[in-house]
């Protein structure tokens, strides 16, 4: 019995359901997605200039592969996949995150006792500790932040993320799960480390 | 059903489990209190993450994760600077110890060696431009065209022309531009000039042209009369007739025997002038001669390895080269910088002789030679070799230049921040910028000359020239900015970019001051900077054209 099966069809509002799309509609569609594409690149890459470059490259590439876009599917996921791929490529070229492509690192995990339950994030939601959560996000390794961004910011499916990273869906599930655990872990450490932040 | 592990639960909540399994799990969660709690917590966690990621602005966190690298950077920087300084000192020291035993013009990294190489390359392109375009059987031509093609290709590719067709068209266009500017001239619609090309371009003895002539070809031969200016690019340029205007001739072999009414500029491997030149003479080549019977009405500037003056120089003669042999007359002063100066019995200088030579005995004045004024020999060459790095002026000027560049750069960072922060983040992208820089460097002067020739365009051309010079200066600043950000790991926030710029400029200043390789590094920086600038401007134009205002943050 497979652990993972086909993803559910994306539930987000589909923005690209026109059969025929003229240039102006296409341009508007692109423009309306620019902030999110830029946001994605920035979250994965960190730096502003680099993100601007990646964002620009995304739209150039989208223009080039315009014919490949299937209007019956959500435009957002299509363009965010492209943006993810470009950003990850840039990370890889920067040499900052070689391990992101190392599939061996992310063997589908079996049962592991959770040393940190999801509670730390819940606590962070309370508000006073938002700064701690943001620091923890910033402190994540690029690969973890990229995985979380693709899933919870871009709302890509495991399969789409897998295509971007060259990993199987099972690997992607494990990667995201581990990234979340590491995020919790770093929040817990902040709590117990008297030199950083205060316990609310 | 057993309790699912957390990964499985998380996968389920991400909506990635297959429907039957998901249904099973859903039922289990309803029954099992602990799994229900875990699922609820995970759901909240996912929601928290969505909110946090949507709001999170990574400005403060930029580049932050590579903490180890950040810690190493100052150390790396210091080590790199120290290494550069040591290398520079060692090379400078070695050079001064050798006492200049190796003639400077033989050193491929010297200015003379560079000029030599430039001429070889330039002549090759001028000579083979046409053949490169149409293709020939010679392997060297194939090699040259392939490398030029790749260079242009990488340059154009990184321009990221939006449509494939546009890109496909741009490549041959760029190729044509970089390979055969001369060819382009001849195909341009003739307006105020007559353009001729072919394997042999001849103006016959009885022929008279009453306009400017631009001639390109294997051989350009003027036996008749040109009542205008002459621009000639060829392997062999021979002028036996009369040109009433100015002449600019670039060829492997330039021979001017007739009459030139204006200024003569001759560039090539051999430049021989036996003509009566009414204006100034600017001659540059491996071997440059003013033959017996030849004369220059005004000033003459000769540069090259071997210089010979057998004719009459109407005013001053300024020469730079390894050896100058003067057997003719200089009506005013002679100024010479080089290794050797010989004035033969028939030679005469009406004014003074001011020579910069390694030692006094390098000046040989034969019996019978006449020098009207004073003779002055200085030896700054030795001083330069020994102490370019030990003179305080060198450092003071370096600091002044550095400060100037920093002020200009900081102003620009303040006024036009969009110009900066450009990162060719891979070797290919970097090479692409180099290619673009090369195109800009080659194409701009050609375009300016073409515009200037039409006379109407002269003011335009002067403006263009000013912009070009400014771009040349800017190129260094852009590269410094890029390099500085790279080294300091600056994230583009205000105080840090200025520091990055300063660091970058300092590195460039030190690298550029290295003996031998310094000049080449400067050239590479120039190309890279021009490429960066061109790409930046291109992107700015394109984005303003497609009404793409600034990308909103976050």
XYZ file of C-alpha atoms in Angstrom:
754
model
C 0.000 0.000 0.000
C 1.578 3.289 -0.991
C 2.085 5.797 1.723
C 1.374 8.636 -0.615
C -1.021 8.901 -3.482
C -2.014 11.532 -5.989
C -2.540 14.945 -4.493
C -5.945 16.428 -4.186
C -6.695 18.984 -6.849
C -5.557 22.344 -5.546
C -8.268 24.084 -3.666
C -7.176 27.610 -4.310
C -9.141 29.905 -6.523
C -8.114 29.272 -10.042
C -7.096 32.471 -11.733
C -6.402 31.196 -15.190
C -9.520 29.535 -16.434
C -9.797 31.346 -19.712
C -9.480 29.164 -22.742
C -8.227 31.969 -24.882
C -5.930 34.455 -23.282
C -4.937 37.608 -25.068
C -1.739 39.463 -24.373
C -3.337 42.025 -22.121
C -5.005 39.447 -19.932
C -1.715 37.598 -19.770
C 0.085 40.795 -18.791
C -2.474 41.543 -16.073
C -2.211 38.004 -14.764
C 1.551 38.348 -14.551
C 1.400 41.709 -12.864
C -1.084 40.533 -10.269
C 1.260 37.706 -9.304
C 4.421 39.749 -9.198
C 4.310 40.518 -5.450
C 3.866 36.869 -4.573
C 6.589 35.714 -6.915
C 8.909 38.312 -5.471
C 7.876 37.282 -1.965
C 8.662 33.665 -2.693
C 12.073 34.451 -4.151
C 12.835 36.653 -1.184
C 11.844 34.042 1.325
C 13.959 31.407 -0.342
C 16.933 33.587 -1.240
C 17.025 36.138 1.545
C 18.729 39.046 -0.224
C 16.671 41.690 -1.979
C 18.758 42.148 -5.124
C 19.046 38.460 -5.694
C 15.317 38.076 -5.243
C 14.667 40.892 -7.702
C 16.861 39.191 -10.247
C 15.181 35.841 -9.682
C 11.777 37.482 -9.917
C 12.688 39.105 -13.217
C 14.067 35.855 -14.539
C 10.859 34.089 -13.553
C 8.734 36.346 -15.732
C 11.167 36.119 -18.609
C 10.998 32.353 -18.414
C 7.233 32.405 -18.036
C 7.060 34.451 -21.206
C 9.205 31.938 -22.995
C 7.220 28.927 -21.840
C 3.882 30.639 -22.176
C 2.653 28.000 -24.582
C 3.237 25.307 -22.015
C 0.883 26.872 -19.546
C -2.385 24.985 -19.283
C -5.104 27.586 -18.647
C -7.298 25.024 -16.901
C -4.836 24.900 -14.014
C -4.082 27.618 -11.485
C -1.695 30.224 -12.771
C -0.333 30.927 -9.296
C 1.052 27.435 -8.838
C 2.475 27.391 -12.314
C 4.416 30.633 -11.944
C 5.413 29.907 -8.347
C 6.854 26.570 -9.453
C 8.976 28.393 -11.986
C 10.033 30.939 -9.388
C 10.913 28.142 -6.956
C 13.026 26.389 -9.519
C 14.914 29.561 -10.387
C 15.453 30.439 -6.737
C 16.648 26.963 -5.861
C 18.998 27.043 -8.833
C 20.402 30.288 -7.528
C 20.848 28.859 -4.061
C 22.666 25.944 -5.554
C 24.893 28.185 -7.635
C 25.679 30.276 -4.610
C 26.902 27.069 -3.060
C 25.012 27.932 0.080
C 22.814 24.906 0.052
C 24.266 21.936 -1.678
C 22.396 19.570 0.526
C 19.034 20.617 -0.790
C 19.505 18.231 -3.664
C 20.929 15.479 -1.624
C 18.094 13.008 -1.659
C 19.962 10.600 0.598
C 19.660 13.125 3.410
C 15.924 12.949 3.283
C 15.082 9.317 3.386
C 11.419 8.930 4.224
C 11.463 8.860 7.964
C 9.920 6.168 10.035
C 8.482 6.782 13.440
C 10.606 9.026 15.540
C 9.571 10.180 18.948
C 8.886 13.869 18.736
C 11.260 15.639 21.079
C 9.370 18.828 20.377
C 5.639 18.684 19.942
C 3.912 21.309 17.746
C 3.171 23.354 20.861
C 6.022 25.854 20.561
C 4.538 27.256 17.370
C 1.140 27.381 18.922
C 2.576 29.371 21.764
C 4.254 31.679 19.319
C 0.885 32.453 17.807
C -0.034 34.191 21.026
C 1.620 37.280 19.590
C 4.242 38.368 22.070
C 6.606 35.845 20.632
C 6.178 36.645 16.975
C 9.691 38.053 16.928
C 11.021 34.742 18.222
C 9.208 32.894 15.447
C 10.549 35.253 12.831
C 14.064 34.825 14.164
C 13.625 31.088 14.102
C 12.493 31.258 10.483
C 15.475 33.396 9.628
C 17.772 31.001 11.427
C 16.571 27.973 9.493
C 18.857 26.540 6.895
C 18.020 27.543 3.354
C 16.783 24.095 2.440
C 14.326 23.979 5.314
C 13.042 27.455 4.700
C 12.744 26.770 0.981
C 10.677 23.649 1.670
C 8.365 25.432 4.107
C 8.031 28.402 1.771
C 7.090 26.242 -1.188
C 4.508 24.394 0.862
C 3.000 27.019 3.148
C 3.637 30.215 1.199
C 3.319 29.089 -2.403
C 0.882 26.279 -1.588
C 2.552 23.928 -4.011
C 1.727 20.246 -3.834
C 4.298 17.650 -2.785
C 4.498 16.581 -6.382
C 5.247 20.088 -7.636
C 7.856 20.600 -4.938
C 9.327 17.226 -5.828
C 9.668 18.314 -9.440
C 11.456 21.483 -8.408
C 13.872 19.695 -6.095
C 14.246 16.474 -8.024
C 12.921 14.450 -5.116
C 10.121 11.914 -4.811
C 6.887 12.898 -3.112
C 7.756 10.775 -0.116
C 11.051 12.624 0.221
C 9.268 15.938 0.033
C 6.859 14.945 2.797
C 9.751 13.961 4.990
C 11.679 17.122 4.142
C 8.782 19.335 5.161
C 8.111 17.361 8.289
C 11.733 17.606 9.363
C 11.871 21.301 8.580
C 8.908 21.869 10.862
C 10.554 19.866 13.598
C 13.749 21.834 13.330
C 11.755 25.039 13.546
C 10.078 23.842 16.732
C 13.401 22.738 18.091
C 14.945 26.146 17.573
C 11.958 27.783 19.267
C 12.356 25.475 22.239
C 16.033 26.285 22.421
C 15.260 29.992 22.394
C 12.951 29.408 25.326
C 15.534 27.614 27.377
C 18.439 29.823 26.418
C 18.489 32.662 28.945
C 20.638 34.855 26.689
C 18.062 34.954 23.921
C 14.580 36.346 24.272
C 12.263 35.875 27.184
C 9.773 33.195 27.986
C 6.300 34.514 27.726
C -6.028 0.845 12.978
C -2.809 1.709 14.816
C -1.996 5.264 15.716
C -0.298 6.996 12.765
C 3.120 8.535 13.215
C 3.544 12.280 13.077
C 4.946 12.329 9.543
C 1.917 10.475 8.285
C -0.437 12.748 10.141
C 1.351 15.763 8.777
C 1.150 14.356 5.245
C -2.555 13.784 5.766
C -3.091 17.339 6.929
C -1.172 18.626 3.939
C -3.762 16.857 1.805
C -1.262 14.509 0.255
C -2.591 11.137 1.363
C -4.674 9.090 -1.053
C -8.447 9.311 -0.510
C -9.079 5.867 1.030
C -6.202 6.210 3.455
C -7.261 9.709 4.269
C -10.776 8.479 5.062
C -9.367 5.779 7.369
C -7.200 8.273 9.146
C -10.033 10.737 9.523
C -12.129 8.139 11.264
C -9.240 7.198 13.524
C -8.648 10.770 14.577
C -12.275 11.107 15.593
C -11.977 8.026 17.809
C -8.477 8.440 19.255
C -8.168 11.341 21.664
C -4.357 11.625 21.598
C -4.197 11.528 17.798
C -6.996 14.074 17.690
C -5.004 16.420 19.899
C -1.855 15.939 17.817
C -3.792 16.557 14.609
C -5.314 19.721 16.027
C -1.900 20.941 17.120
C -0.426 20.200 13.708
C -3.278 22.013 12.010
C -2.701 25.064 14.184
C 0.979 24.805 13.455
C 0.385 24.834 9.708
C -1.912 27.824 10.049
C 0.684 29.621 12.183
C 3.328 28.903 9.587
C 1.116 30.271 6.810
C 0.482 33.462 8.757
C 4.104 33.832 9.789
C 5.427 33.220 6.288
C 2.933 35.623 4.760
C 3.937 38.388 7.157
C 7.570 37.598 7.524
C 9.957 40.034 5.893
C 13.400 38.561 5.521
C 15.126 41.933 5.328
C 16.909 41.560 8.622
C 17.630 37.941 7.934
C 19.224 38.479 4.560
C 22.392 36.480 4.178
C 22.189 35.763 7.845
C 22.058 31.965 7.768
C 25.607 31.564 6.573
C 26.932 32.652 9.914
C 30.080 30.630 9.653
C 30.878 32.193 6.302
C 30.167 35.645 7.705
C 32.563 34.977 10.508
C 35.244 33.914 8.073
C 34.805 36.868 5.737
C 36.944 39.485 7.493
C 39.673 36.907 7.890
C 39.431 35.933 4.227
C 39.442 39.574 3.242
C 42.506 40.330 5.318
C 44.298 37.249 4.014
C 43.403 38.131 0.438
C 44.625 41.712 0.799
C 47.804 40.605 2.458
C 48.355 38.062 -0.298
C 47.828 40.648 -3.017
C 50.165 43.106 -1.341
C 52.857 40.488 -0.894
C 52.534 39.353 -4.478
C 52.765 42.922 -5.688
C 55.768 43.635 -3.548
C 57.542 40.455 -4.662
C 56.947 41.110 -8.331
C 57.949 44.744 -8.018
C 61.051 43.773 -6.097
C 61.992 41.079 -8.582
C 61.515 43.494 -11.427
C 63.710 46.159 -9.892
C 66.398 43.605 -8.958
C 66.574 42.391 -12.517
C 67.529 46.001 -13.228
C 65.330 46.075 -16.246
C 67.507 43.472 -17.989
C 64.489 42.319 -19.926
C 63.381 45.085 -22.239
C 59.988 46.281 -21.211
C 58.459 45.931 -24.651
C 59.154 42.195 -24.583
C 57.196 41.758 -21.408
C 53.740 40.667 -22.537
C 52.201 42.381 -19.530
C 53.802 45.735 -20.246
C 52.053 48.589 -21.968
C 54.202 48.122 -25.058
C 53.577 44.395 -25.109
C 49.890 45.065 -24.741
C 49.866 47.549 -27.605
C 51.721 45.040 -29.695
C 49.189 42.328 -28.950
C 46.343 44.753 -29.543
C 47.666 45.650 -32.946
C 48.169 42.053 -33.878
C 44.593 41.292 -32.896
C 43.197 44.447 -34.428
C 45.011 43.935 -37.698
C 43.861 40.358 -37.767
C 40.259 41.387 -37.399
C 40.585 44.285 -39.805
C 42.238 42.001 -42.318
C 39.953 39.046 -41.900
C 36.717 40.680 -40.914
C 35.137 39.993 -44.258
C 36.445 36.479 -44.448
C 35.220 35.795 -40.926
C 31.749 36.806 -42.005
C 31.606 34.689 -45.105
C 33.652 31.815 -43.787
C 36.919 30.499 -45.163
C 38.892 27.310 -44.954
C 41.618 28.530 -42.645
C 41.434 26.930 -39.220
C 42.649 30.033 -37.478
C 39.815 32.021 -38.948
C 37.410 29.353 -37.813
C 38.882 29.452 -34.310
C 38.701 33.214 -34.163
C 35.169 33.336 -35.437
C 34.043 30.622 -33.054
C 35.554 32.367 -30.057
C 34.149 35.719 -31.083
C 30.829 34.092 -31.720
C 30.810 32.479 -28.282
C 31.786 35.755 -26.708
C 28.994 37.607 -28.460
C 26.609 34.779 -27.799
C 27.277 34.737 -24.104
C 26.958 38.491 -24.111
C 23.662 38.511 -25.894
C 22.302 35.504 -24.066
C 22.658 37.175 -20.756
C 20.781 40.181 -22.063
C 17.829 37.844 -21.768
C 16.067 39.050 -24.844
C 12.473 38.275 -24.042
C 11.537 36.444 -27.198
C 13.424 33.677 -28.813
C 13.140 35.244 -32.216
C 14.590 38.465 -30.949
C 17.429 36.545 -29.426
C 18.010 34.542 -32.555
C 18.229 37.777 -34.508
C 20.428 39.489 -31.958
C 23.155 36.880 -32.105
C 24.158 37.289 -35.749
C 23.707 41.014 -35.359
C 26.105 41.139 -32.443
C 28.488 38.881 -34.294
C 28.468 41.141 -37.288
C 29.005 44.126 -35.048
C 31.947 42.734 -33.171
C 33.704 41.050 -36.035
C 33.535 43.522 -38.863
C 32.768 47.085 -37.945
C 34.544 48.020 -41.132
C 32.201 45.913 -43.188
C 29.254 47.552 -41.527
C 30.589 50.920 -42.603
C 30.692 49.900 -46.224
C 27.159 48.566 -46.231
C 25.747 51.670 -44.563
C 23.943 53.981 -46.940
C 26.425 56.417 -48.391
C 25.573 59.921 -47.350
C 28.431 62.327 -46.992
C 31.015 59.803 -47.969
C 31.925 57.267 -50.545
C 32.487 53.799 -49.189
C 34.416 51.250 -51.141
C 35.426 47.775 -50.280
C 36.807 44.776 -52.019
C 39.965 42.798 -52.107
C 41.657 45.752 -53.790
C 40.360 49.282 -53.590
C 42.080 51.613 -55.989
C 41.737 55.248 -56.804
C 43.462 55.360 -60.169
C 45.990 57.978 -61.172
C 43.600 59.980 -63.299
C 40.676 59.651 -60.897
C 39.489 62.444 -58.612
C 37.054 61.986 -55.728
C 35.511 65.104 -54.261
C 34.233 63.568 -51.052
C 35.411 61.616 -48.073
C 36.433 58.092 -48.887
C 36.117 55.132 -46.557
C 37.998 52.219 -47.957
C 38.285 48.700 -46.579
C 39.852 45.730 -48.199
C 42.958 43.672 -48.543
C 44.801 46.417 -50.393
C 43.891 50.082 -50.557
C 45.806 52.057 -53.104
C 45.362 55.742 -53.770
C 47.160 56.867 -56.901
C 44.736 59.618 -57.838
C 43.313 62.503 -55.885
C 40.858 62.579 -52.988
C 39.409 66.008 -52.236
C 38.266 65.095 -48.766
C 39.266 62.862 -45.906
C 40.380 59.294 -46.234
C 39.685 56.481 -43.815
C 41.387 53.269 -44.804
C 41.445 49.872 -43.105
C 43.317 47.168 -44.909
C 46.314 44.909 -44.867
C 48.207 47.268 -47.090
C 47.469 50.941 -47.499
C 49.506 52.819 -50.066
C 48.973 56.452 -50.847
C 50.949 57.735 -53.813
C 48.467 60.378 -54.860
C 47.023 63.383 -53.105
C 44.586 63.565 -50.230
C 43.606 67.143 -49.503
C 41.946 66.355 -46.184
C 43.138 64.223 -43.309
C 44.078 60.592 -43.513
C 43.468 57.879 -40.975
C 44.992 54.646 -42.060
C 45.090 51.426 -40.084
C 46.801 48.548 -41.771
C 49.570 46.101 -41.289
C 51.605 48.154 -43.696
C 50.936 51.830 -44.162
C 52.889 53.670 -46.837
C 52.207 57.284 -47.556
C 54.279 58.778 -50.363
C 52.104 61.399 -51.948
C 50.684 64.472 -50.333
C 48.372 64.898 -47.381
C 46.687 68.256 -46.872
C 45.552 67.687 -43.300
C 46.599 65.484 -40.458
C 47.940 62.015 -40.998
C 47.191 59.243 -38.529
C 48.918 56.009 -39.367
C 48.532 52.880 -37.275
C 49.980 49.550 -38.167
C 52.884 47.236 -37.885
C 54.919 49.312 -40.306
C 54.173 52.926 -40.935
C 56.328 54.647 -43.549
C 55.740 58.222 -44.450
C 57.558 59.755 -47.389
C 54.856 62.281 -48.089
C 54.481 65.958 -47.479
C 52.044 66.151 -44.620
C 50.801 69.674 -44.089
C 49.219 69.066 -40.698
C 50.250 66.948 -37.749
C 51.563 63.433 -37.906
C 50.416 60.770 -35.484
C 52.076 57.483 -36.211
C 52.013 54.385 -34.131
C 53.405 51.022 -35.073
C 56.104 48.515 -34.510
C 58.286 50.390 -36.935
C 57.575 54.016 -37.783
C 59.604 56.069 -40.264
C 59.485 59.495 -41.747
C 61.473 58.789 -44.884
C 63.963 61.052 -46.556
C 62.097 63.592 -48.631
C 59.083 63.351 -46.388
C 58.007 66.300 -44.307
C 55.569 67.172 -41.565
C 54.231 70.711 -41.537
C 53.349 70.834 -37.866
C 53.948 68.609 -34.836
C 54.758 64.956 -35.017
C 54.045 62.215 -32.538
C 55.674 58.883 -33.154
C 55.303 55.806 -31.023
C 56.569 52.333 -31.598
C 59.458 50.012 -31.185
C 61.764 51.355 -33.863
C 61.431 54.963 -34.912
C 63.227 56.654 -37.719
C 63.226 60.306 -38.655
C 64.973 60.976 -41.940
C 62.695 63.707 -43.217
C 61.867 67.172 -41.987
C 59.743 67.844 -38.931
C 58.298 71.362 -39.230
C 57.785 71.842 -35.509
C 58.220 69.577 -32.462
C 58.893 65.889 -32.586
C 57.684 63.803 -29.688
C 58.706 60.197 -29.767
C 58.219 57.206 -27.536
C 59.752 53.887 -28.318
C 62.740 51.677 -27.924
C 65.024 53.448 -30.333
C 64.838 56.634 -32.340
C 67.272 57.299 -35.110
C 67.204 60.874 -36.301
C 68.956 61.619 -39.543
C 66.644 64.384 -40.690
C 65.805 67.842 -39.356
C 63.659 68.868 -36.461
C 62.821 72.559 -36.737
C 61.947 72.957 -33.092
C 62.365 70.692 -30.064
C 62.850 66.975 -29.803
C 61.355 65.077 -26.946
C 62.033 61.406 -26.619
C 61.290 58.704 -24.134
C 62.718 55.259 -24.606
C 65.838 53.172 -24.486
C 68.057 54.677 -27.114
C 68.383 57.884 -29.098
C 70.790 58.270 -31.949
C 71.355 61.430 -33.923
C 73.391 60.738 -37.048
C 75.820 63.192 -38.721
C 73.104 64.489 -40.994
C 70.625 64.908 -38.138
C 69.817 68.281 -36.653
C 67.567 69.676 -33.986
C 67.023 73.424 -34.089
C 65.706 73.608 -30.536
C 66.506 71.561 -27.476
C 66.705 67.825 -26.958
C 64.896 66.470 -23.976
C 65.419 62.751 -23.616
C 64.306 60.274 -21.014
C 66.719 57.372 -21.237
C 67.932 54.669 -18.852
C 71.523 55.960 -18.876
C 73.440 58.895 -20.321
C 75.365 56.792 -22.818
C 72.148 55.755 -24.528
C 72.181 59.128 -26.228
C 74.542 59.009 -29.189
C 75.151 62.264 -30.987
C 77.419 61.768 -33.984
C 80.059 64.286 -35.046
C 78.450 66.708 -37.404
C 75.043 66.481 -35.875
C 73.626 69.835 -34.821
C 71.686 70.584 -31.676
C 70.653 74.220 -31.445
C 69.474 74.324 -27.847
C 70.239 72.486 -24.656
C 70.479 68.758 -24.243
C 68.817 67.327 -21.221
C 68.776 63.685 -20.219
C 66.705 62.355 -17.362
C 66.350 58.842 -16.042
C 62.903 58.516 -14.604
C 62.572 55.046 -16.062
C 64.988 53.668 -13.494
C 63.296 55.670 -10.789
C 59.945 54.321 -11.792
C 61.134 50.762 -11.865
C 62.800 50.978 -8.526
C 60.410 53.054 -6.629
C 56.975 53.271 -8.089
C 55.955 51.430 -4.944
C 58.283 53.314 -2.632
C 57.344 56.828 -3.714
C 54.756 58.377 -1.463
C 53.170 60.143 -4.422
C 52.044 56.846 -5.825
C 50.064 56.087 -2.691
C 48.780 59.605 -2.254
C 47.465 59.631 -5.803
C 46.035 56.177 -5.271
C 44.200 57.428 -2.191
C 42.951 60.532 -3.982
C 41.642 58.436 -6.847
C 40.089 56.018 -4.416
C 38.394 58.839 -2.531
C 37.134 60.360 -5.772
C 35.695 57.090 -6.965
C 34.113 56.523 -3.578
C 32.471 59.943 -3.527
C 31.103 59.451 -7.028
C 29.995 55.917 -6.204
C 28.348 56.939 -2.933
C 26.490 59.745 -4.686
C 25.262 57.328 -7.293
C 24.273 54.804 -4.657
C 22.209 57.540 -3.120
C 20.745 58.912 -6.344
C 20.436 55.815 -8.470
C 20.467 52.746 -6.264
C 18.872 50.710 -9.034
C 22.118 50.903 -10.925
C 23.802 48.794 -8.288
C 23.499 45.456 -6.637
C 23.772 43.584 -9.849
C 25.132 40.113 -9.428
C 26.360 37.884 -12.160
C 26.057 34.936 -9.835
C 27.675 32.324 -12.007
C 30.776 32.038 -14.084
C 28.766 31.951 -17.307
C 26.811 35.036 -16.338
C 30.098 36.760 -15.518
C 31.499 35.758 -18.870
C 28.334 37.070 -20.441
C 28.894 40.463 -18.853
C 32.471 40.414 -20.131
C 31.149 39.696 -23.612
C 28.677 42.537 -23.431
C 31.397 44.814 -22.133
C 33.547 43.864 -25.077
C 30.714 44.644 -27.492
C 30.119 48.013 -25.875
C 33.798 48.860 -25.873
C 34.169 48.015 -29.559
C 30.836 49.139 -30.920
C 30.494 52.505 -29.170
C 33.550 54.229 -30.688
C 32.637 52.863 -34.126
C 29.120 54.198 -33.774
C 30.450 57.553 -32.549
C 32.809 57.868 -35.511
C 29.976 57.020 -37.895
C 27.737 59.616 -36.300
C 30.494 62.210 -36.318
C 31.211 61.741 -40.004
C 27.732 62.847 -40.920
C 28.622 66.301 -39.508
C 25.036 66.891 -38.450
C 25.699 64.316 -35.806
C 28.881 65.903 -34.510
C 27.357 67.452 -31.360
C 25.512 64.199 -30.804
C 28.721 62.305 -31.183
C 30.496 64.571 -28.691
C 27.702 64.029 -26.194
C 27.974 60.315 -26.822
C 31.708 60.492 -26.289
C 31.193 62.214 -22.946
C 28.694 59.549 -21.934
C 31.081 56.855 -23.045
C 33.911 58.313 -20.983
C 31.569 58.542 -18.005
C 30.594 54.914 -18.536
C 34.240 53.914 -18.592
C 34.686 55.588 -15.214
C 31.472 54.105 -13.855
C 32.471 50.610 -14.849
C 35.048 50.484 -12.096
C 32.553 51.646 -9.494
C 29.985 49.048 -10.504
C 32.497 46.243 -10.308
C 33.733 47.558 -6.965
C 30.175 47.562 -5.681
C 29.621 43.999 -6.814
C 32.952 42.803 -5.480
C 32.490 44.631 -2.192
C 29.053 43.151 -1.601
C 30.405 39.757 -2.397
C 33.329 40.077 -0.011
C 31.561 41.770 2.867
C 28.341 39.853 2.405
C 26.411 43.119 2.459
C 22.683 42.698 2.099
C 22.056 46.016 0.369
C 21.071 48.007 3.444
C 22.285 51.569 3.688
C 25.413 51.795 5.799
C 26.663 48.438 4.629
C 26.577 49.182 0.893
C 28.890 52.142 1.388
C 31.302 49.982 3.288
C 31.030 47.348 0.569
C 31.761 49.966 -2.090
C 34.802 51.183 -0.205
C 36.119 47.671 0.279
C 35.543 46.864 -3.395
C 37.297 50.027 -4.549
C 40.215 49.336 -2.242
C 40.602 45.818 -3.609
C 40.476 47.088 -7.181
C 42.983 49.826 -6.407
C 45.436 47.320 -4.953
C 44.877 44.815 -7.754
C 45.243 47.518 -10.394
C 48.533 48.668 -8.888
C 50.117 45.251 -9.268
C 52.962 45.267 -11.738
C 52.476 43.418 -15.004
C 49.050 41.973 -14.357
C 47.581 45.182 -12.948
C 46.859 46.608 -16.379
C 45.155 43.449 -17.527
C 43.078 43.276 -14.381
C 42.016 46.854 -14.999
C 41.028 45.961 -18.527
C 38.991 42.988 -17.328
C 37.315 45.206 -14.741
C 36.534 47.714 -17.475
C 34.895 45.061 -19.644
C 32.961 43.583 -16.750
C 31.813 46.999 -15.562
C 30.676 48.072 -19.016
C 28.789 44.805 -19.320
C 27.114 45.282 -15.940
C 26.188 48.844 -16.831
C 24.811 47.876 -20.227
C 22.706 45.082 -18.754
C 21.449 47.331 -16.000
C 20.468 50.071 -18.416
C 18.936 47.553 -20.787
C 16.829 46.117 -17.973
C 15.827 49.571 -16.802
C 14.714 50.554 -20.300
C 12.870 47.304 -20.778
C 11.084 47.420 -17.470
C 10.051 51.046 -17.935
C 8.890 50.166 -21.429
C 6.682 47.401 -20.148
C 5.446 49.742 -17.394
C 6.914 47.504 -14.726
C 7.263 49.863 -11.856
C 9.337 48.937 -8.867
C 8.792 45.487 -7.473
C 6.864 45.819 -4.245
C 8.676 44.472 -1.257
C 7.431 41.409 0.485
